CSV table of C-alpha atoms and ligand atoms in Angstrom, one decimal:
chain,number,residue,atom,x,y,z
A,22,MET,CA,-6.6,0.6,-23.0
A,23,ILE,CA,-8.2,-2.4,-22.0
A,24,TYR,CA,-8.4,-4.2,-18.5
A,25,ARG,CA,-8.8,-7.7,-17.7
A,26,SER,CA,-9.5,-9.7,-15.0
A,27,THR,CA,-6.8,-12.3,-13.6
A,28,ARG,CA,-8.8,-15.2,-13.3
A,29,SER,CA,-10.6,-15.4,-16.6
A,30,HIS,CA,-11.6,-14.6,-20.1
A,31,GLY,CA,-14.1,-12.0,-20.9
A,32,HIS,CA,-14.1,-9.3,-18.1
A,33,GLU,CA,-12.7,-6.9,-20.5
A,34,VAL,CA,-13.6,-3.1,-19.5
A,35,THR,CA,-12.1,0.5,-19.8
A,36,ALA,CA,-9.7,2.0,-17.0
A,37,ALA,CA,-12.4,4.2,-15.7
A,38,GLN,CA,-14.6,0.6,-15.5
A,39,ALA,CA,-11.9,-1.0,-13.9
A,40,ILE,CA,-11.9,2.0,-11.0
A,41,VAL,CA,-15.2,2.4,-10.6
A,42,GLN,CA,-15.7,-1.6,-10.1
A,43,GLY,CA,-12.7,-2.2,-8.2
A,44,LEU,CA,-12.5,-6.0,-8.1
A,45,ALA,CA,-13.8,-8.2,-11.4
A,46,PRO,CA,-16.9,-9.7,-11.2
A,47,ASP,CA,-15.1,-13.5,-10.9
A,48,GLY,CA,-13.0,-12.4,-7.6
A,49,GLY,CA,-10.3,-11.6,-10.0
A,50,LEU,CA,-8.2,-8.3,-9.9
A,51,PHE,CA,-7.9,-5.7,-12.8
A,52,VAL,CA,-4.9,-5.5,-14.9
A,53,PRO,CA,-3.6,-4.0,-18.0
A,54,LYS,CA,-4.4,-6.3,-20.9
A,55,GLU,CA,-1.1,-5.5,-22.5
A,56,PHE,CA,1.4,-3.3,-20.3
A,57,PRO,CA,2.2,0.0,-21.3
A,58,ALA,CA,5.1,0.6,-23.2
A,59,ALA,CA,8.4,1.0,-21.2
A,60,PHE,CA,10.1,4.7,-21.3
A,61,THR,CA,13.0,5.1,-23.4
A,62,PRO,CA,16.4,6.3,-21.0
A,63,ALA,CA,16.0,9.7,-22.6
A,64,GLY,CA,12.3,9.4,-21.9
A,65,LEU,CA,13.2,8.7,-18.3
A,66,GLN,CA,15.5,11.5,-18.2
A,67,GLU,CA,13.1,13.9,-19.1
A,68,LEU,CA,10.5,12.4,-16.5
A,69,PHE,CA,13.3,13.4,-13.5
A,70,ALA,CA,13.2,16.8,-14.1
A,71,LEU,CA,9.5,17.1,-13.9
A,72,PRO,CA,8.0,18.3,-10.3
A,73,TYR,CA,5.6,15.2,-8.8
A,74,GLN,CA,2.4,16.5,-10.3
A,75,GLU,CA,3.6,16.2,-13.6
A,76,LEU,CA,5.8,13.0,-12.9
A,77,ALA,CA,2.0,11.4,-11.7
A,78,LYS,CA,0.5,13.0,-14.7
A,79,SER,CA,2.9,11.7,-17.0
A,80,ILE,CA,2.8,7.5,-15.7
A,81,LEU,CA,-0.7,7.9,-15.4
A,82,GLU,CA,-1.4,8.9,-18.5
A,83,ARG,CA,0.5,5.8,-19.8
A,84,PHE,CA,-2.5,3.5,-18.0
A,85,LEU,CA,-5.3,5.5,-18.4
A,86,PRO,CA,-5.4,6.7,-22.0
A,87,ASP,CA,-9.5,7.3,-21.2
A,88,TYR,CA,-8.7,10.3,-19.2
A,89,SER,CA,-8.2,13.3,-20.7
A,90,SER,CA,-5.0,15.4,-20.4
A,91,GLN,CA,-7.1,18.4,-18.9
A,92,GLN,CA,-8.6,15.9,-16.6
A,93,LEU,CA,-5.5,14.0,-15.4
A,94,GLU,CA,-3.7,17.6,-14.8
A,95,ALA,CA,-6.7,18.6,-12.2
A,96,ILE,CA,-6.3,15.2,-10.5
A,97,VAL,CA,-3.2,15.5,-9.8
A,98,GLN,CA,-2.9,18.7,-8.8
A,99,GLY,CA,-5.5,18.5,-6.6
A,100,ALA,CA,-4.3,15.0,-5.4
A,101,TYR,CA,-1.1,16.3,-4.7
A,102,GLY,CA,-1.1,19.8,-3.1
A,103,SER,CA,-1.1,22.1,-0.2
A,104,GLN,CA,-2.2,19.4,1.8
A,105,TRP,CA,1.0,17.9,1.6
A,106,ASP,CA,3.5,19.1,4.2
A,107,ASP,CA,6.4,18.6,1.7
A,108,ASP,CA,6.5,20.2,-1.9
A,109,ARG,CA,8.5,17.2,-3.3
A,110,ILE,CA,5.4,15.0,-1.9
A,111,THR,CA,8.0,11.7,-1.2
A,112,PRO,CA,11.2,13.2,-0.1
A,113,LEU,CA,14.0,11.0,0.3
A,114,THR,CA,15.8,11.5,3.5
A,115,THR,CA,19.5,10.5,3.7
A,116,GLU,CA,20.7,10.1,7.1
A,117,LYS,CA,24.0,10.7,8.6
A,118,ALA,CA,25.0,7.0,8.0
A,119,GLY,CA,24.4,7.4,4.3
A,120,SER,CA,20.8,5.1,4.0
A,121,HIS,CA,18.3,6.4,2.3
A,122,TYR,CA,14.8,6.6,3.3
A,123,LEU,CA,11.7,7.6,1.0
A,124,GLU,CA,9.1,9.1,2.8
A,125,LEU,CA,6.0,8.7,1.8
A,126,PHE,CA,4.1,9.8,5.0
A,127,HIS,CA,3.6,13.6,4.3
A,128,GLY,CA,0.2,13.6,3.6
A,129,PRO,CA,-2.9,14.7,5.0
A,130,THR,CA,-3.1,11.5,7.7
A,131,LEU,CA,0.3,11.1,7.8
A,132,ALA,CA,0.4,7.4,6.1
A,133,PHE,CA,1.8,6.3,2.6
A,134,LYS,CA,-2.2,5.4,1.7
A,135,ASP,CA,-2.5,9.0,1.2
A,136,VAL,CA,-0.2,8.9,-1.8
A,137,ALA,CA,-3.1,6.9,-3.7
A,138,LEU,CA,-5.9,7.6,-1.2
A,139,GLN,CA,-5.9,11.5,-2.2
A,140,CYS,CA,-5.5,10.7,-6.2
A,141,LEU,CA,-8.2,7.6,-6.2
A,142,PRO,CA,-11.7,9.4,-5.2
A,143,ARG,CA,-10.8,11.8,-7.7
A,144,LEU,CA,-9.9,9.3,-10.6
A,145,MET,CA,-13.2,7.6,-9.7
A,146,LYS,CA,-15.2,10.8,-9.5
A,147,THR,CA,-13.9,11.4,-13.0
A,148,ALA,CA,-14.6,8.1,-14.3
A,149,LEU,CA,-18.3,7.9,-13.7
A,150,ALA,CA,-18.6,11.8,-15.2
A,151,ASN,CA,-17.0,10.6,-18.3
A,152,SER,CA,-19.4,7.3,-18.7
A,153,ALA,CA,-22.8,9.7,-17.6
A,154,ASP,CA,-22.9,6.8,-14.5
A,155,GLN,CA,-25.9,8.3,-12.4
A,156,ARG,CA,-25.0,5.7,-9.7
A,157,GLY,CA,-23.6,6.5,-6.5
A,158,ILE,CA,-21.0,4.4,-5.1
A,159,VAL,CA,-20.8,2.6,-1.8
A,160,ILE,CA,-16.8,2.0,-0.8
A,161,LEU,CA,-16.1,-1.0,1.0
A,162,THR,CA,-12.9,-1.4,2.5
A,163,ALA,CA,-11.0,-3.4,4.9
A,164,THR,CA,-8.1,-2.2,6.6
A,165,SER,CA,-5.0,-3.1,9.2
A,166,GLY,CA,-4.7,0.5,10.4
A,167,ASP,CA,-3.9,2.9,8.3
A,168,THR,CA,-6.1,2.5,5.0
A,169,GLY,CA,-9.3,3.3,6.7
A,170,THR,CA,-8.2,6.7,8.0
A,171,ALA,CA,-6.9,7.6,4.6
A,172,ALA,CA,-9.8,6.5,2.5
A,173,MET,CA,-11.8,8.3,4.8
A,174,ARG,CA,-10.3,11.7,4.1
A,175,GLY,CA,-10.2,11.1,0.7
A,176,PHE,CA,-13.5,10.6,-0.1
A,177,GLN,CA,-14.9,13.0,2.4
A,178,ALA,CA,-17.4,15.3,1.5
A,179,LEU,CA,-17.4,13.5,-2.1
A,180,GLU,CA,-20.9,13.5,-3.4
A,181,LYS,CA,-22.9,10.4,-4.0
A,182,THR,CA,-20.2,8.1,-2.4
A,183,ARG,CA,-20.2,6.5,1.1
A,184,VAL,CA,-17.4,4.8,2.6
A,185,ILE,CA,-17.8,2.1,4.8
A,186,VAL,CA,-14.1,0.8,6.4
A,187,PHE,CA,-13.7,-2.7,8.5
A,188,TYR,CA,-11.3,-2.9,10.7
A,189,PRO,CA,-10.0,-5.7,13.3
A,190,TYR,CA,-11.1,-5.1,16.9
A,191,GLN,CA,-8.2,-4.7,18.8
A,192,GLY,CA,-5.8,-4.9,15.7
A,193,VAL,CA,-4.7,-1.7,15.3
A,194,ALA,CA,-2.7,0.7,16.9
A,195,PRO,CA,-4.3,3.3,19.7
A,196,ILE,CA,-3.2,6.4,17.8
A,197,GLN,CA,-4.2,4.6,14.4
A,198,LEU,CA,-7.7,4.0,16.2
A,199,LYS,CA,-8.1,7.3,17.6
A,200,GLN,CA,-7.1,8.8,14.0
A,201,MET,CA,-9.4,6.8,12.1
A,202,LEU,CA,-12.6,7.1,14.7
A,203,SER,CA,-12.2,10.9,14.4
A,204,GLU,CA,-12.4,10.9,11.0
A,205,ASN,CA,-16.3,9.4,11.1
A,206,SER,CA,-17.9,12.2,8.8
A,207,ALA,CA,-21.5,12.3,6.9
A,208,ASN,CA,-20.7,9.9,4.3
A,209,THR,CA,-17.9,8.1,6.2
A,210,VAL,CA,-17.8,5.4,9.1
A,211,ALA,CA,-15.5,2.9,10.4
A,212,VAL,CA,-16.7,-0.5,12.0
A,213,ALA,CA,-14.6,-2.9,14.3
A,214,VAL,CA,-14.7,-6.6,13.1
A,215,GLU,CA,-14.2,-9.2,15.8
A,216,GLY,CA,-12.0,-10.9,13.6
A,217,ASN,CA,-8.2,-10.3,12.2
A,218,PHE,CA,-7.9,-8.4,9.2
A,219,ASP,CA,-7.8,-11.6,6.7
A,220,GLN,CA,-11.2,-12.0,8.2
A,221,ALA,CA,-12.2,-8.3,7.6
A,222,GLN,CA,-10.9,-8.4,3.9
A,223,SER,CA,-12.1,-11.8,3.2
A,224,ARG,CA,-15.9,-10.9,4.4
A,225,VAL,CA,-15.4,-7.7,2.1
A,226,LYS,CA,-14.8,-9.7,-0.8
A,227,GLN,CA,-17.8,-11.5,0.0
A,228,ILE,CA,-20.3,-8.8,0.5
A,229,PHE,CA,-18.8,-7.6,-2.7
A,230,ASN,CA,-19.6,-10.5,-5.0
A,231,ASP,CA,-22.9,-11.6,-3.2
A,232,PRO,CA,-25.8,-11.3,-5.8
A,233,ASP,CA,-28.7,-10.2,-3.1
A,234,MET,CA,-26.9,-7.3,-1.9
A,235,ASN,CA,-25.7,-6.0,-5.2
A,236,SER,CA,-29.3,-6.2,-6.1
A,237,LEU,CA,-30.3,-4.3,-3.0
A,238,LEU,CA,-28.0,-1.6,-4.1
A,239,ALA,CA,-29.2,-1.3,-7.5
A,240,GLN,CA,-32.3,-0.8,-6.1
A,241,HIS,CA,-31.5,2.1,-4.5
A,242,ASP,CA,-28.9,3.3,-7.3
A,243,LEU,CA,-25.9,2.2,-5.8
A,244,THR,CA,-22.9,0.4,-6.6
A,245,PHE,CA,-20.2,-1.1,-4.8
A,246,SER,CA,-16.6,0.0,-5.4
A,247,SER,CA,-13.2,-0.5,-3.5
A,248,ALA,CA,-10.9,1.5,-2.0
A,249,ASN,CA,-8.4,-1.0,-1.2
A,250,SER,CA,-5.2,-2.1,-3.1
A,251,MET,CA,-7.2,-4.2,-5.0
A,252,ASN,CA,-8.5,-1.3,-6.8
A,253,ILE,CA,-6.1,-0.4,-9.7
A,254,GLY,CA,-6.6,3.3,-9.2
A,255,ARG,CA,-5.3,3.1,-5.9
A,256,LEU,CA,-2.4,0.7,-7.2
A,257,LEU,CA,-1.2,3.2,-10.1
A,258,PRO,CA,-0.4,6.4,-8.4
A,259,GLN,CA,1.8,4.5,-6.2
A,260,VAL,CA,4.2,3.6,-9.2
A,261,VAL,CA,5.0,7.1,-9.1
A,262,TYR,CA,7.0,7.5,-6.2
A,263,TYR,CA,9.6,4.7,-7.2
A,264,PHE,CA,10.7,7.0,-10.1
A,265,ALA,CA,10.7,10.3,-7.8
A,266,ALA,CA,13.0,8.5,-5.2
A,267,TYR,CA,15.4,7.4,-8.3
A,268,GLY,CA,15.2,11.3,-9.8
A,269,GLN,CA,16.2,12.6,-6.2
A,270,LEU,CA,19.1,10.1,-6.0
A,271,LEU,CA,20.3,11.4,-9.4
A,272,ASP,CA,20.1,15.3,-7.9
A,273,GLN,CA,21.7,13.8,-4.9
A,274,GLY,CA,24.9,12.7,-7.2
A,275,ALA,CA,24.0,9.1,-5.4
A,276,ILE,CA,23.8,7.5,-8.9
A,277,LYS,CA,24.1,8.2,-12.5
A,278,PRO,CA,21.6,7.6,-15.2
A,279,GLY,CA,21.0,4.3,-16.0
A,280,ASP,CA,22.4,2.7,-12.6
A,281,PRO,CA,20.3,0.1,-10.7
A,282,VAL,CA,18.7,1.1,-7.6
A,283,ASN,CA,17.1,-1.5,-5.1
A,284,PHE,CA,14.1,-1.0,-3.0
A,285,SER,CA,13.3,-2.1,0.2
A,286,VAL,CA,9.4,-2.5,0.8
A,287,PRO,CA,7.6,-3.7,3.9
A,288,THR,CA,5.1,-5.3,2.9
A,289,GLY,CA,1.4,-6.4,4.1
A,290,ASN,CA,-0.9,-6.5,1.0
A,291,PHE,CA,1.9,-6.4,-1.4
A,292,GLY,CA,0.2,-3.7,-3.2
A,293,ASP,CA,3.4,-0.9,-2.5
A,294,ILE,CA,5.8,-3.4,-3.6
A,295,LEU,CA,3.9,-4.5,-7.1
A,296,ALA,CA,3.9,-1.0,-8.0
A,297,GLY,CA,8.1,-1.1,-7.7
A,298,TYR,CA,7.4,-4.2,-10.0
A,299,TYR,CA,5.3,-2.1,-12.5
A,300,ALA,CA,7.8,0.6,-12.3
A,301,LYS,CA,10.7,-1.6,-13.3
A,302,LYS,CA,8.2,-2.9,-16.3
A,303,LEU,CA,8.2,0.6,-17.8
A,304,GLY,CA,12.0,0.8,-17.5
A,305,LEU,CA,13.0,2.5,-14.4
A,306,PRO,CA,16.5,0.9,-13.5
A,307,VAL,CA,15.3,-1.2,-10.6
A,308,GLY,CA,17.8,-3.7,-9.2
A,309,ARG,CA,16.3,-6.0,-7.0
A,310,LEU,CA,12.8,-5.4,-4.9
A,311,ILE,CA,13.4,-6.8,-1.3
A,312,CYS,CA,10.0,-8.3,0.1
A,313,ALA,CA,10.3,-6.9,3.7
A,314,SER,CA,7.8,-8.6,5.8
A,315,ASN,CA,7.0,-8.7,9.8
A,316,LYS,CA,6.3,-12.1,11.7
A,317,ASN,CA,3.5,-13.0,9.7
A,318,ASN,CA,6.2,-14.1,7.6
A,319,VAL,CA,4.4,-15.8,4.8
A,320,LEU,CA,5.8,-13.9,1.9
A,321,THR,CA,9.4,-14.4,2.8
A,322,ASP,CA,8.7,-18.6,2.9
A,323,PHE,CA,6.7,-18.1,-0.5
A,324,PHE,CA,10.1,-16.1,-2.1
A,325,LYS,CA,12.3,-18.6,-0.7
A,326,THR,CA,10.0,-21.6,-1.5
A,327,GLY,CA,7.7,-21.1,-4.2
A,328,LYS,CA,4.9,-22.4,-1.9
A,329,TYR,CA,2.5,-20.0,-0.7
A,330,ASP,CA,1.1,-21.3,2.7
A,331,LYS,CA,-1.6,-19.3,4.8
A,332,LYS,CA,-2.2,-22.2,7.6
A,333,ARG,CA,0.2,-20.6,10.1
A,334,ASP,CA,-0.3,-18.4,13.5
A,335,PHE,CA,-1.7,-15.1,12.9
A,336,TYR,CA,0.9,-12.8,15.0
A,337,VAL,CA,-0.6,-9.1,16.1
A,338,THR,CA,2.4,-7.2,16.1
A,339,ASN,CA,3.9,-4.0,16.8
A,340,SER,CA,3.6,-3.3,12.5
A,341,PRO,CA,0.1,-3.9,12.5
A,342,SER,CA,0.0,-2.4,8.9
A,343,MET,CA,1.4,-5.5,7.7
A,344,ASP,CA,-0.4,-8.1,10.1
A,345,ILE,CA,-1.6,-9.8,6.7
A,346,LEU,CA,-1.3,-13.4,5.8
A,347,VAL,CA,-3.4,-13.1,2.9
A,348,SER,CA,-2.0,-10.5,0.6
A,349,SER,CA,-3.9,-9.7,-2.4
A,350,ASN,CA,-1.9,-8.1,-4.8
A,351,LEU,CA,0.5,-10.8,-4.9
A,352,GLU,CA,-2.2,-12.3,-7.7
A,353,ARG,CA,-1.4,-9.4,-9.9
A,354,LEU,CA,2.6,-10.8,-9.8
A,355,LEU,CA,1.4,-14.4,-10.6
A,356,PHE,CA,-0.6,-13.0,-13.4
A,357,ASP,CA,2.2,-11.4,-14.9
A,358,LEU,CA,4.5,-13.8,-14.4
A,359,CYS,CA,2.2,-16.6,-16.3
A,360,GLN,CA,-0.4,-14.5,-18.1
A,361,ASP,CA,-2.7,-17.8,-17.6
A,362,PRO,CA,-6.3,-16.8,-15.5
A,363,ASP,CA,-7.0,-20.4,-15.5
A,364,LEU,CA,-3.8,-21.1,-13.6
A,365,VAL,CA,-4.4,-18.1,-11.4
A,366,LYS,CA,-8.1,-19.2,-10.9
A,367,SER,CA,-6.8,-22.9,-9.5
A,368,LEU,CA,-3.9,-21.4,-7.3
A,369,MET,CA,-6.2,-18.9,-5.8
A,370,GLU,CA,-8.9,-21.4,-5.4
A,371,GLN,CA,-6.4,-24.0,-3.6
A,372,LEU,CA,-5.9,-21.0,-1.5
A,373,THR,CA,-9.2,-20.9,-0.2
A,374,SER,CA,-10.0,-24.5,-0.2
A,375,LYS,CA,-6.4,-25.9,0.8
A,376,GLY,CA,-5.0,-23.0,2.7
A,377,GLU,CA,-1.4,-23.5,0.3
A,378,TYR,CA,-0.3,-23.7,-3.3
A,379,GLN,CA,2.7,-24.4,-4.9
A,380,LEU,CA,4.1,-22.0,-7.9
A,381,PRO,CA,4.9,-24.4,-11.1
A,382,GLU,CA,8.7,-24.3,-11.7
A,383,GLU,CA,8.9,-21.8,-14.8
A,384,MET,CA,6.8,-19.6,-12.6
A,385,ARG,CA,9.1,-19.9,-9.9
A,386,ALA,CA,12.0,-19.5,-11.7
A,387,LYS,CA,10.9,-15.7,-12.5
A,388,LEU,CA,10.9,-14.6,-9.2
A,389,ASP,CA,14.7,-13.8,-9.3
A,390,GLY,CA,14.1,-9.7,-8.9
A,391,PHE,CA,12.9,-10.2,-5.8
A,392,TRP,CA,14.8,-10.9,-2.4
A,393,ALA,CA,12.9,-11.5,0.9
A,394,ASP,CA,13.1,-11.3,4.9
A,395,TYR,CA,11.4,-10.4,7.7
A,396,ALA,CA,11.7,-9.2,11.3
A,397,THR,CA,10.5,-10.5,14.8
A,398,PRO,CA,9.0,-7.7,17.0
A,399,GLU,CA,12.1,-7.5,19.0
A,400,GLU,CA,14.3,-6.8,16.2
A,401,ILE,CA,12.1,-3.8,14.8
A,402,GLU,CA,12.6,-2.4,17.9
A,403,GLY,CA,16.1,-3.1,17.8
A,404,GLU,CA,16.5,-1.5,14.1
A,405,ILE,CA,14.4,1.4,15.3
A,406,LYS,CA,17.4,2.0,18.0
A,407,ARG,CA,20.0,1.4,15.8
A,408,VAL,CA,19.0,3.6,13.0
A,409,HIS,CA,18.3,6.3,16.1
A,410,GLN,CA,21.5,5.5,17.5
A,411,GLU,CA,23.8,6.0,14.1
A,412,SER,CA,22.0,8.9,12.9
A,413,GLY,CA,19.4,10.3,15.0
A,414,TYR,CA,16.9,9.5,12.8
A,415,VAL,CA,13.6,8.1,14.0
A,416,ILE,CA,11.6,5.4,11.8
A,417,ASP,CA,8.7,3.4,12.8
A,418,PRO,CA,8.1,-0.2,13.3
A,419,HIS,CA,7.2,-0.8,9.5
A,420,THR,CA,9.6,1.4,8.3
A,421,ALA,CA,12.1,-0.4,10.8
A,422,VAL,CA,10.9,-4.0,8.9
A,423,ALA,CA,12.4,-2.8,5.7
A,424,SER,CA,15.3,-0.8,6.9
A,425,LEU,CA,16.5,-4.0,8.5
A,426,ALA,CA,16.1,-6.3,5.5
A,427,ALA,CA,17.8,-3.3,3.6
A,428,LYS,CA,21.1,-3.9,6.1
A,429,HIS,CA,21.1,-7.5,5.5
A,430,PHE,CA,20.4,-7.7,2.1
A,431,LYS,CA,23.6,-5.4,2.0
A,432,GLU,CA,25.4,-8.1,4.2
A,433,GLN,CA,24.3,-10.9,2.3
A,434,VAL,CA,24.0,-10.2,-1.6
A,435,ALA,CA,26.7,-8.5,-3.9
A,436,ALA,CA,23.7,-6.3,-5.5
A,437,PRO,CA,25.1,-3.1,-7.3
A,438,GLY,CA,23.8,-0.1,-6.7
A,439,PRO,CA,22.4,1.8,-3.3
A,440,THR,CA,18.8,0.5,-1.6
A,441,VAL,CA,16.2,2.7,-0.9
A,442,VAL,CA,14.2,2.1,2.1
A,443,LEU,CA,10.1,3.0,1.8
A,444,SER,CA,9.2,4.5,4.8
A,445,THR,CA,5.6,4.3,5.0
A,446,ALA,CA,4.5,5.8,8.2
A,447,SER,CA,5.1,8.7,10.7
A,448,PRO,CA,6.8,7.0,14.1
A,449,PHE,CA,4.4,9.3,15.9
A,450,LYS,CA,1.6,7.3,14.7
A,451,PHE,CA,3.3,4.1,17.0
A,452,PRO,CA,4.8,6.1,19.9
A,453,GLU,CA,4.3,3.0,22.2
A,454,THR,CA,6.8,0.9,19.9
A,455,VAL,CA,9.0,3.8,19.1
A,456,TYR,CA,9.5,5.3,22.8
A,457,HIS,CA,10.2,1.8,24.2
A,458,ALA,CA,12.8,1.1,21.4
A,459,ILE,CA,14.7,4.4,22.1
A,460,SER,CA,14.5,4.5,25.6
A,461,GLY,CA,14.5,0.9,27.0
A,462,GLN,CA,11.5,1.9,29.0
A,463,ALA,CA,7.6,1.2,28.3
A,464,VAL,CA,5.3,4.6,28.0
A,465,LYS,CA,3.4,5.2,31.2
A,466,GLU,CA,0.0,5.1,29.1
A,467,LYS,CA,-0.7,4.0,25.6
A,468,GLY,CA,-2.3,6.4,23.3
A,469,LEU,CA,-2.1,10.2,23.4
A,470,PRO,CA,0.2,10.3,26.6
A,471,ALA,CA,2.7,7.9,24.7
A,472,LEU,CA,2.8,10.6,21.9
A,473,LYS,CA,3.8,13.2,24.5
A,474,GLN,CA,6.4,11.3,25.9
A,475,LEU,CA,8.1,10.3,22.6
A,476,THR,CA,7.3,14.0,21.7
A,477,ASP,CA,9.6,14.9,24.8
A,478,LEU,CA,11.9,12.5,23.7
A,479,VAL,CA,12.5,13.3,20.0
A,480,GLY,CA,11.0,16.3,18.7
A,481,SER,CA,7.9,17.9,17.3
A,482,LEU,CA,4.6,16.6,16.6
A,483,PRO,CA,3.9,16.7,12.8
A,484,PRO,CA,1.0,19.3,12.8
A,485,ALA,CA,-1.3,17.3,11.0
A,486,MET,CA,-1.3,14.9,13.8
A,487,GLU,CA,-2.5,17.8,16.1
A,488,ALA,CA,-5.9,18.3,14.5
A,489,PHE,CA,-7.6,15.4,15.5
A,490,LEU,CA,-6.4,14.8,19.0
A,491,GLY,CA,-9.3,16.1,20.9
A,492,ARG,CA,-12.0,15.0,19.3
A,493,SER,CA,-14.2,12.2,20.1
A,494,SER,CA,-14.3,8.5,19.2
A,495,GLN,CA,-16.7,6.1,19.8
A,496,GLU,CA,-16.1,2.4,18.5
A,497,ILE,CA,-19.0,0.1,16.5
A,498,VAL,CA,-18.2,-3.7,17.2
A,499,ILE,CA,-20.0,-6.3,14.9
A,500,PRO,CA,-19.2,-9.7,15.0
A,501,ALA,CA,-17.0,-11.2,12.3
B,22,PLP,C1,-0.5,-0.5,4.0
B,22,PLP,C2,1.0,-0.1,4.9
B,22,PLP,C3,2.3,-1.1,4.7
B,22,PLP,C4,2.3,-2.1,3.3
B,22,PLP,O1,1.7,-2.1,2.4
B,22,PLP,P1,0.9,-2.8,1.3
B,22,PLP,O2,0.6,-2.0,-0.2
B,22,PLP,O3,-0.5,-3.5,1.8
B,22,PLP,O4,2.0,-4.3,1.0
B,22,PLP,C5,3.5,-0.9,5.4
B,22,PLP,N1,3.3,0.1,6.1
B,22,PLP,C6,2.4,0.7,6.6
B,22,PLP,C7,2.4,1.9,7.8
B,22,PLP,C8,1.2,0.6,6.0
B,22,PLP,O5,0.1,1.7,6.2
C-alpha cells in the first residue's frame, strides 16, 4: 500500500517509509493513497471475537502490508502486554447511570497516548530494520502534556533513537510535569519552551523542514522523525479501540450487530477523533462522531460554520492536553473530503498567512457525520461533579468535556444508538481540578499534596503513578 502527502503529488512512499519520516517533505501529512477496503458484516463479527492484540493486528495489517505477519504479531504482543493494568487494554465502563466510558488510560503512563506510543516505536524499529536503514532517529515532539511522557516511555532505551520533547513552560499540569521530568533518561529529554503549545508545535515543524538542520543530522548519520499524531504510525493504532468498544457493547448486550454507536471524543490535535473516522471508513457502524473541545473552541466553530479561524485568544484551561488552536490532523480529514492536494495546500497556506480559511460548500456538506460542542472550565468542573454524584464514577477534566458534549448531544439530537465517551486520562493526573470539582474546595497545595488529598477523597492511587512520585525533576527552559 502506498502513502502520499496531503499537500502535493509526487511524495509517494511505503507505509514503513511514512512511519520513519513522520511528515512529508512538503509539510503535508501522509495518508493512504487508497483507503483499505471496509470489513464485511461477517468480517466484523470475527473481529469482535478477538483479543485486543489480535484485533490490533487485523486492523494494522490492512494499513501496513509491508510488515510481515510475524513482525506485526511481535509488535502487537509487545505493545499491548503486561505493562497494561487491564487485559482488555481499553476497558469499557458503564457507570450506574448508564453512560459508557471507554477507558484509554490503563497503559504505563496512565494516558491514552500510550495506546499509540507503545506501538509506534516498535513500528519504527521494524521499519528501519526492513529497509536496512542504518541511520539513527531523532524524534522531535511538541506536547501539551501527555504525549511527552508517553513518547519518552515508549522510546526509552530503544537503540539508535533519541527523543526531544518540547512542552509549553507553565502550560502543563503539575502532575503531568512531574511525570514527564521523571522520564528523562539517557536517550530522552523534555525541554520547556516559553510559549504555548501551538508555538512549540509550529517550531517543531520548522525544524523538521529546515535544510541546514537536516544536513547537520545527515552528517551524523541521523534523521528526524515525529512521534506526534502527525505520524501515521501513531494514528493507526488508535483506530483499534473504536472496534474494541463496539465489541464490548455487543458483549454487554447493549447493542445488536450492525447498530450504530456514537462516540464523543475530547479533541485537541484531532488525532483521536480522526481514528474514529477511519474506523467508520473501515466499516464499523459508527453513527455520529462528537468533536468535543474546551474553551479553545476553534473546532466547534469550524463544524458549525465551515470556517476555521485561529485568530482568537488562547486559553490555558483545566484540560491542558486540549489547549490547541491548530489541530494538525484536521488536514487529513480535509484531504479525505476533497482528495485534492492543491486545495489542501491552499487552505493550509491561508491558515498560515491569514490565520483562517473557509471550506468550499461541497466539502462542508460532507461534514454531517460530525457533531461539535465545547465546555468552559466551569462546565468541566460541573460535569465531573454531576457524574460523581450520580454514579460515584470519577472522570478527569478532558473526559468531562466529552461527557458533557455527549449529554448535550443526547438532549439535542435524535440520533439512534448509544454514545460512548472516550476517557483519555486518569483523574489522578489532574487532582487540583478534580478535587475542587467534587468537594467544592481548593486543594491545599498543587501537585503531589493535591494528589494525596484526592486519593483520600475518592480512593486509591493507580500503582503506575506511585512509581514516579519520588524522582527528582529539573526543568530546562528555552525561549520560544
Ligand atoms: C492528547 C489528548 C487529548 C486530545 O487528543 P487528540 O488526538 O490530540 O485530539 C485529549 N485528552 C487527553 C488527556 C490527551 O492527552
